[in-house]
């Protein structure tokens, strides 16, 4: 696990630019991701007779597999014609290596990076189809004069790209800003999208001209910087057709086998592997699976003794049941609050959710662990969110709904807004009434942070007018995806929506940036691509256990989970922001929502920001803590990065 960066400057644009200095600045900005080593190499442009561009690659290393210097990057082929900089882990690298050795390949390290490199020499870019893992890498092929940027199937590892006087790429937005080439200019339309979804839907980011490479994508850049892109994997396109006829009993067996296989592969490491344990279903399932591989799990829980949000007792009961090597990392409220403020100053790309992951990751890394397993993905692919139930209910009314004239739907929506209480629930219900009832229009409403009316009130007239000219990215994504998938069940459709929006743009991005902020690698066994392909192919009848949350996951483990985790209400790791924003974090929030913070930005209405904050403080009931906190996160990011219109 590492940080990567690089640049390609066509010869016509390279004059007067020191490409090594540019990539060196980006790589320095990524040192927190890889404290174990750093390298920058110019791999094209030194021989002008052969190269039509300049290319430099950078790397910061968090050593997990092959801890020796032989695993250092950027890494080249024996003849120096192919270079790679790689971030991630390839869990089946030993199997792929054995295949390559049978074909005559020689290896000089024990790293998974070299497996990709040698695999490319044999299979070309099709090597990606043989890789199990999480990854983002750049590969320069001098013979083809082509730079390839590749991202893993589900988008677990990020890769950002900018086209400014050439092409720059990096694991983080902040690294691109540190290049000295990318302008610190805010994307105005992205601000509206952030307000709606507490993140900016990819590929867009808050920085104008900076995009996130889509999951499952390969981008080829020729020597002129011209890009062509292909998608090599898609959630719907690779759903296992054979799974569609499986009964619940058959699904229990097949999913159980895939879960165990994934757990075993995710333990591949040359350093100890820990496990985040909350005492909930997903993390407890991972403990069960790791135990079945023959390994005694090392589990970690962040404890807040004596508080209502302390999960330590639940985690402790699970750890005792499975006889894990358990560690409780105790944090005081003061320590957690101090961590929050410091984390906000270094966030790579803001969301309303990410700082929780930083608190947990920092505590586990401080305990001496470099790799940890997370249960992320359980809610998305085993039906853990309320959206599965709600959208299944809506599907039953869809035919009548769509045949109701739009003018009547709008009238009903206006009536609800006028007569109902001024609450988030009323706003969402009214928006659902106005929609056509399809998943493409209904799902984004469920994930909405600020409604259309509240966004219009918060943004300046100019900013709002510009925002309304941009198509909503989630509605467009889901409409396109659902149009060609008539055979998919409702649960698979909701899984697609959750995985390609909230999971990808909030949870995975936050997990990566907040864990790597501390030099901690987080692995997600429930997002193994073979497991996901199988789950997407299963019929609803095999996955829907009614009132039992994530019933297929529980049923497929081969042994019962402790009642303490299956009988407790669903609750994510949430810090008491509602209380802290009124007390210890109050001055921090007031600064960022006042005239010296977001309230003073030209694209926001100062009075609307002020009213939102005062309404929250007064407990008016018209807003929850998540809405002002999302604005605080945006303001803190703008302040620390210097990005503005």
Short mmCIF file of N, CA and C in Angstrom, two decimals, residues 421-485:
data_model
loop_
_atom_site.label_atom_id
_atom_site.label_comp_id
_atom_site.label_asym_id
_atom_site.label_seq_id
_atom_site.Cartn_x
_atom_site.Cartn_y
_atom_site.Cartn_z
N UNK A 421 -44.68 19.49 8.37
CA UNK A 421 -43.69 20.18 9.20
C UNK A 421 -42.39 20.40 8.40
N UNK A 422 -41.65 21.42 8.77
CA UNK A 422 -40.40 21.76 8.08
C UNK A 422 -39.28 20.85 8.57
N UNK A 423 -39.32 19.60 8.08
CA UNK A 423 -38.33 18.62 8.51
C UNK A 423 -37.69 17.96 7.30
N UNK A 424 -36.60 17.27 7.55
CA UNK A 424 -35.93 16.53 6.48
C UNK A 424 -36.86 15.45 5.93
N UNK A 425 -37.59 14.77 6.81
CA UNK A 425 -38.50 13.70 6.38
C UNK A 425 -39.57 14.23 5.43
N UNK A 426 -40.13 15.39 5.74
CA UNK A 426 -41.14 15.99 4.86
C UNK A 426 -40.54 16.32 3.50
N UNK A 427 -39.36 16.90 3.52
CA UNK A 427 -38.70 17.28 2.28
C UNK A 427 -38.45 16.06 1.39
N UNK A 428 -37.99 14.96 1.98
CA UNK A 428 -37.70 13.77 1.18
C UNK A 428 -38.98 13.12 0.68
N UNK A 429 -40.01 13.09 1.51
CA UNK A 429 -41.28 12.52 1.07
C UNK A 429 -41.86 13.31 -0.09
N UNK A 430 -41.74 14.63 -0.03
CA UNK A 430 -42.24 15.48 -1.12
C UNK A 430 -41.46 15.25 -2.40
N UNK A 431 -40.15 15.11 -2.27
CA UNK A 431 -39.31 14.86 -3.45
C UNK A 431 -39.63 13.50 -4.07
N UNK A 432 -39.91 12.49 -3.25
CA UNK A 432 -40.27 11.18 -3.77
C UNK A 432 -41.62 11.23 -4.50
N UNK A 433 -42.57 12.01 -3.97
CA UNK A 433 -43.86 12.17 -4.65
C UNK A 433 -43.69 12.78 -6.03
N UNK A 434 -42.76 13.70 -6.15
CA UNK A 434 -42.54 14.40 -7.42
C UNK A 434 -41.79 13.53 -8.42
N UNK A 435 -41.04 12.54 -7.94
CA UNK A 435 -40.27 11.67 -8.83
C UNK A 435 -41.20 10.74 -9.59
N UNK A 436 -40.62 10.00 -10.55
CA UNK A 436 -41.45 9.05 -11.31
C UNK A 436 -41.47 7.66 -10.67
N UNK A 437 -40.84 7.53 -9.48
CA UNK A 437 -40.86 6.27 -8.77
C UNK A 437 -39.80 5.28 -9.17
N UNK A 438 -39.04 5.57 -10.22
CA UNK A 438 -37.97 4.66 -10.62
C UNK A 438 -36.81 4.78 -9.65
N UNK A 439 -35.98 3.74 -9.62
CA UNK A 439 -34.82 3.76 -8.72
C UNK A 439 -33.89 4.92 -9.06
N UNK A 440 -33.75 5.22 -10.35
CA UNK A 440 -32.83 6.28 -10.78
C UNK A 440 -33.21 7.64 -10.20
N UNK A 441 -34.52 7.87 -9.98
CA UNK A 441 -34.95 9.14 -9.40
C UNK A 441 -35.19 9.03 -7.89
N UNK A 442 -35.61 7.87 -7.42
CA UNK A 442 -35.94 7.74 -6.00
C UNK A 442 -34.70 7.57 -5.13
N UNK A 443 -33.74 6.76 -5.58
CA UNK A 443 -32.57 6.50 -4.74
C UNK A 443 -31.81 7.78 -4.38
N UNK A 444 -31.51 8.68 -5.34
CA UNK A 444 -30.78 9.90 -4.95
C UNK A 444 -31.49 10.70 -3.87
N UNK A 445 -32.82 10.67 -3.85
CA UNK A 445 -33.55 11.40 -2.80
C UNK A 445 -33.24 10.81 -1.43
N UNK A 446 -33.15 9.48 -1.35
CA UNK A 446 -32.87 8.84 -0.06
C UNK A 446 -31.49 9.22 0.46
N UNK A 447 -30.54 9.50 -0.44
CA UNK A 447 -29.18 9.84 -0.04
C UNK A 447 -28.95 11.35 0.07
N UNK A 448 -29.99 12.13 -0.12
CA UNK A 448 -29.87 13.58 -0.12
C UNK A 448 -29.53 14.12 1.27
N UNK A 449 -28.61 15.07 1.32
CA UNK A 449 -28.30 15.77 2.56
C UNK A 449 -29.11 17.05 2.64
N UNK A 450 -28.92 17.93 1.65
CA UNK A 450 -29.72 19.16 1.54
C UNK A 450 -30.67 19.02 0.36
N UNK A 451 -31.94 19.35 0.56
CA UNK A 451 -32.92 19.29 -0.51
C UNK A 451 -32.64 20.38 -1.54
N UNK A 452 -33.31 20.30 -2.65
CA UNK A 452 -33.17 21.30 -3.70
C UNK A 452 -33.48 22.69 -3.17
N UNK A 453 -34.55 22.82 -2.38
CA UNK A 453 -34.95 24.12 -1.85
C UNK A 453 -33.90 24.68 -0.91
N UNK A 454 -33.32 23.83 -0.07
CA UNK A 454 -32.32 24.31 0.88
C UNK A 454 -31.00 24.65 0.18
N UNK A 455 -30.68 23.92 -0.87
CA UNK A 455 -29.47 24.27 -1.63
C UNK A 455 -29.64 25.59 -2.33
N UNK A 456 -30.81 25.82 -2.86
CA UNK A 456 -31.08 27.10 -3.53
C UNK A 456 -30.99 28.25 -2.54
N UNK A 457 -31.38 28.01 -1.29
CA UNK A 457 -31.31 29.05 -0.26
C UNK A 457 -29.88 29.30 0.20
N UNK A 458 -29.04 28.25 0.20
CA UNK A 458 -27.67 28.38 0.70
C UNK A 458 -26.72 29.00 -0.33
N UNK A 459 -26.92 28.68 -1.61
CA UNK A 459 -26.01 29.16 -2.65
C UNK A 459 -26.40 30.55 -3.12
N UNK A 460 -25.41 31.31 -3.56
CA UNK A 460 -25.69 32.62 -4.14
C UNK A 460 -26.50 32.44 -5.41
N UNK A 461 -27.25 33.48 -5.84
CA UNK A 461 -28.06 33.35 -7.07
C UNK A 461 -27.23 32.91 -8.27
N UNK A 462 -26.01 33.44 -8.39
CA UNK A 462 -25.15 33.08 -9.52
C UNK A 462 -24.73 31.61 -9.44
N UNK A 463 -24.35 31.18 -8.24
CA UNK A 463 -23.92 29.80 -8.07
C UNK A 463 -25.06 28.82 -8.30
N UNK A 464 -26.26 29.19 -7.83
CA UNK A 464 -27.40 28.31 -8.01
C UNK A 464 -27.81 28.23 -9.48
N UNK A 465 -27.78 29.34 -10.18
CA UNK A 465 -28.11 29.33 -11.61
C UNK A 465 -27.15 28.45 -12.39
N UNK A 466 -25.86 28.49 -12.04
CA UNK A 466 -24.87 27.65 -12.72
C UNK A 466 -25.10 26.18 -12.39
N UNK A 467 -25.46 25.90 -11.14
CA UNK A 467 -25.66 24.51 -10.72
C UNK A 467 -26.84 23.86 -11.44
N UNK A 468 -27.90 24.61 -11.67
CA UNK A 468 -29.10 24.04 -12.30
C UNK A 468 -28.88 23.71 -13.77
N UNK A 469 -27.80 24.18 -14.35
CA UNK A 469 -27.50 23.85 -15.74
C UNK A 469 -26.75 22.52 -15.88
N UNK A 470 -26.39 21.90 -14.76
CA UNK A 470 -25.62 20.66 -14.77
C UNK A 470 -26.53 19.49 -14.39
N UNK A 471 -26.51 18.43 -15.19
CA UNK A 471 -27.32 17.25 -14.94
C UNK A 471 -26.86 16.55 -13.67
N UNK A 472 -27.83 16.04 -12.89
CA UNK A 472 -27.46 15.32 -11.67
C UNK A 472 -26.73 14.04 -12.06
N UNK A 473 -25.51 13.84 -11.56
CA UNK A 473 -24.70 12.70 -12.01
C UNK A 473 -25.23 11.35 -11.56
N UNK A 474 -25.82 11.28 -10.37
CA UNK A 474 -26.32 9.99 -9.89
C UNK A 474 -27.57 9.55 -10.66
N UNK A 475 -28.45 10.49 -10.94
CA UNK A 475 -29.63 10.14 -11.71
C UNK A 475 -29.23 9.64 -13.10
N UNK A 476 -28.27 10.31 -13.72
CA UNK A 476 -27.82 9.90 -15.05
C UNK A 476 -27.14 8.54 -15.01
N UNK A 477 -26.29 8.31 -14.00
CA UNK A 477 -25.59 7.04 -13.86
C UNK A 477 -26.57 5.89 -13.68
N UNK A 478 -27.53 6.07 -12.78
CA UNK A 478 -28.46 4.99 -12.47
C UNK A 478 -29.45 4.74 -13.59
N UNK A 479 -29.90 5.79 -14.24
CA UNK A 479 -30.82 5.61 -15.36
C UNK A 479 -30.16 4.80 -16.47
N UNK A 480 -28.91 5.11 -16.77
CA UNK A 480 -28.18 4.39 -17.81
C UNK A 480 -27.95 2.94 -17.40
N UNK A 481 -27.55 2.72 -16.14
CA UNK A 481 -27.22 1.37 -15.68
C UNK A 481 -28.46 0.48 -15.63
N UNK A 482 -29.59 1.02 -15.15
CA UNK A 482 -30.78 0.20 -14.96
C UNK A 482 -31.48 -0.11 -16.27
N UNK A 483 -31.27 0.71 -17.29
CA UNK A 483 -31.99 0.55 -18.55
C UNK A 483 -31.72 -0.80 -19.20
N UNK A 484 -30.50 -1.31 -19.07
CA UNK A 484 -30.15 -2.55 -19.74
C UNK A 484 -30.12 -3.76 -18.84
N UNK A 485 -30.71 -3.67 -17.65
CA UNK A 485 -30.62 -4.77 -16.68
C UNK A 485 -31.99 -5.21 -16.20
#
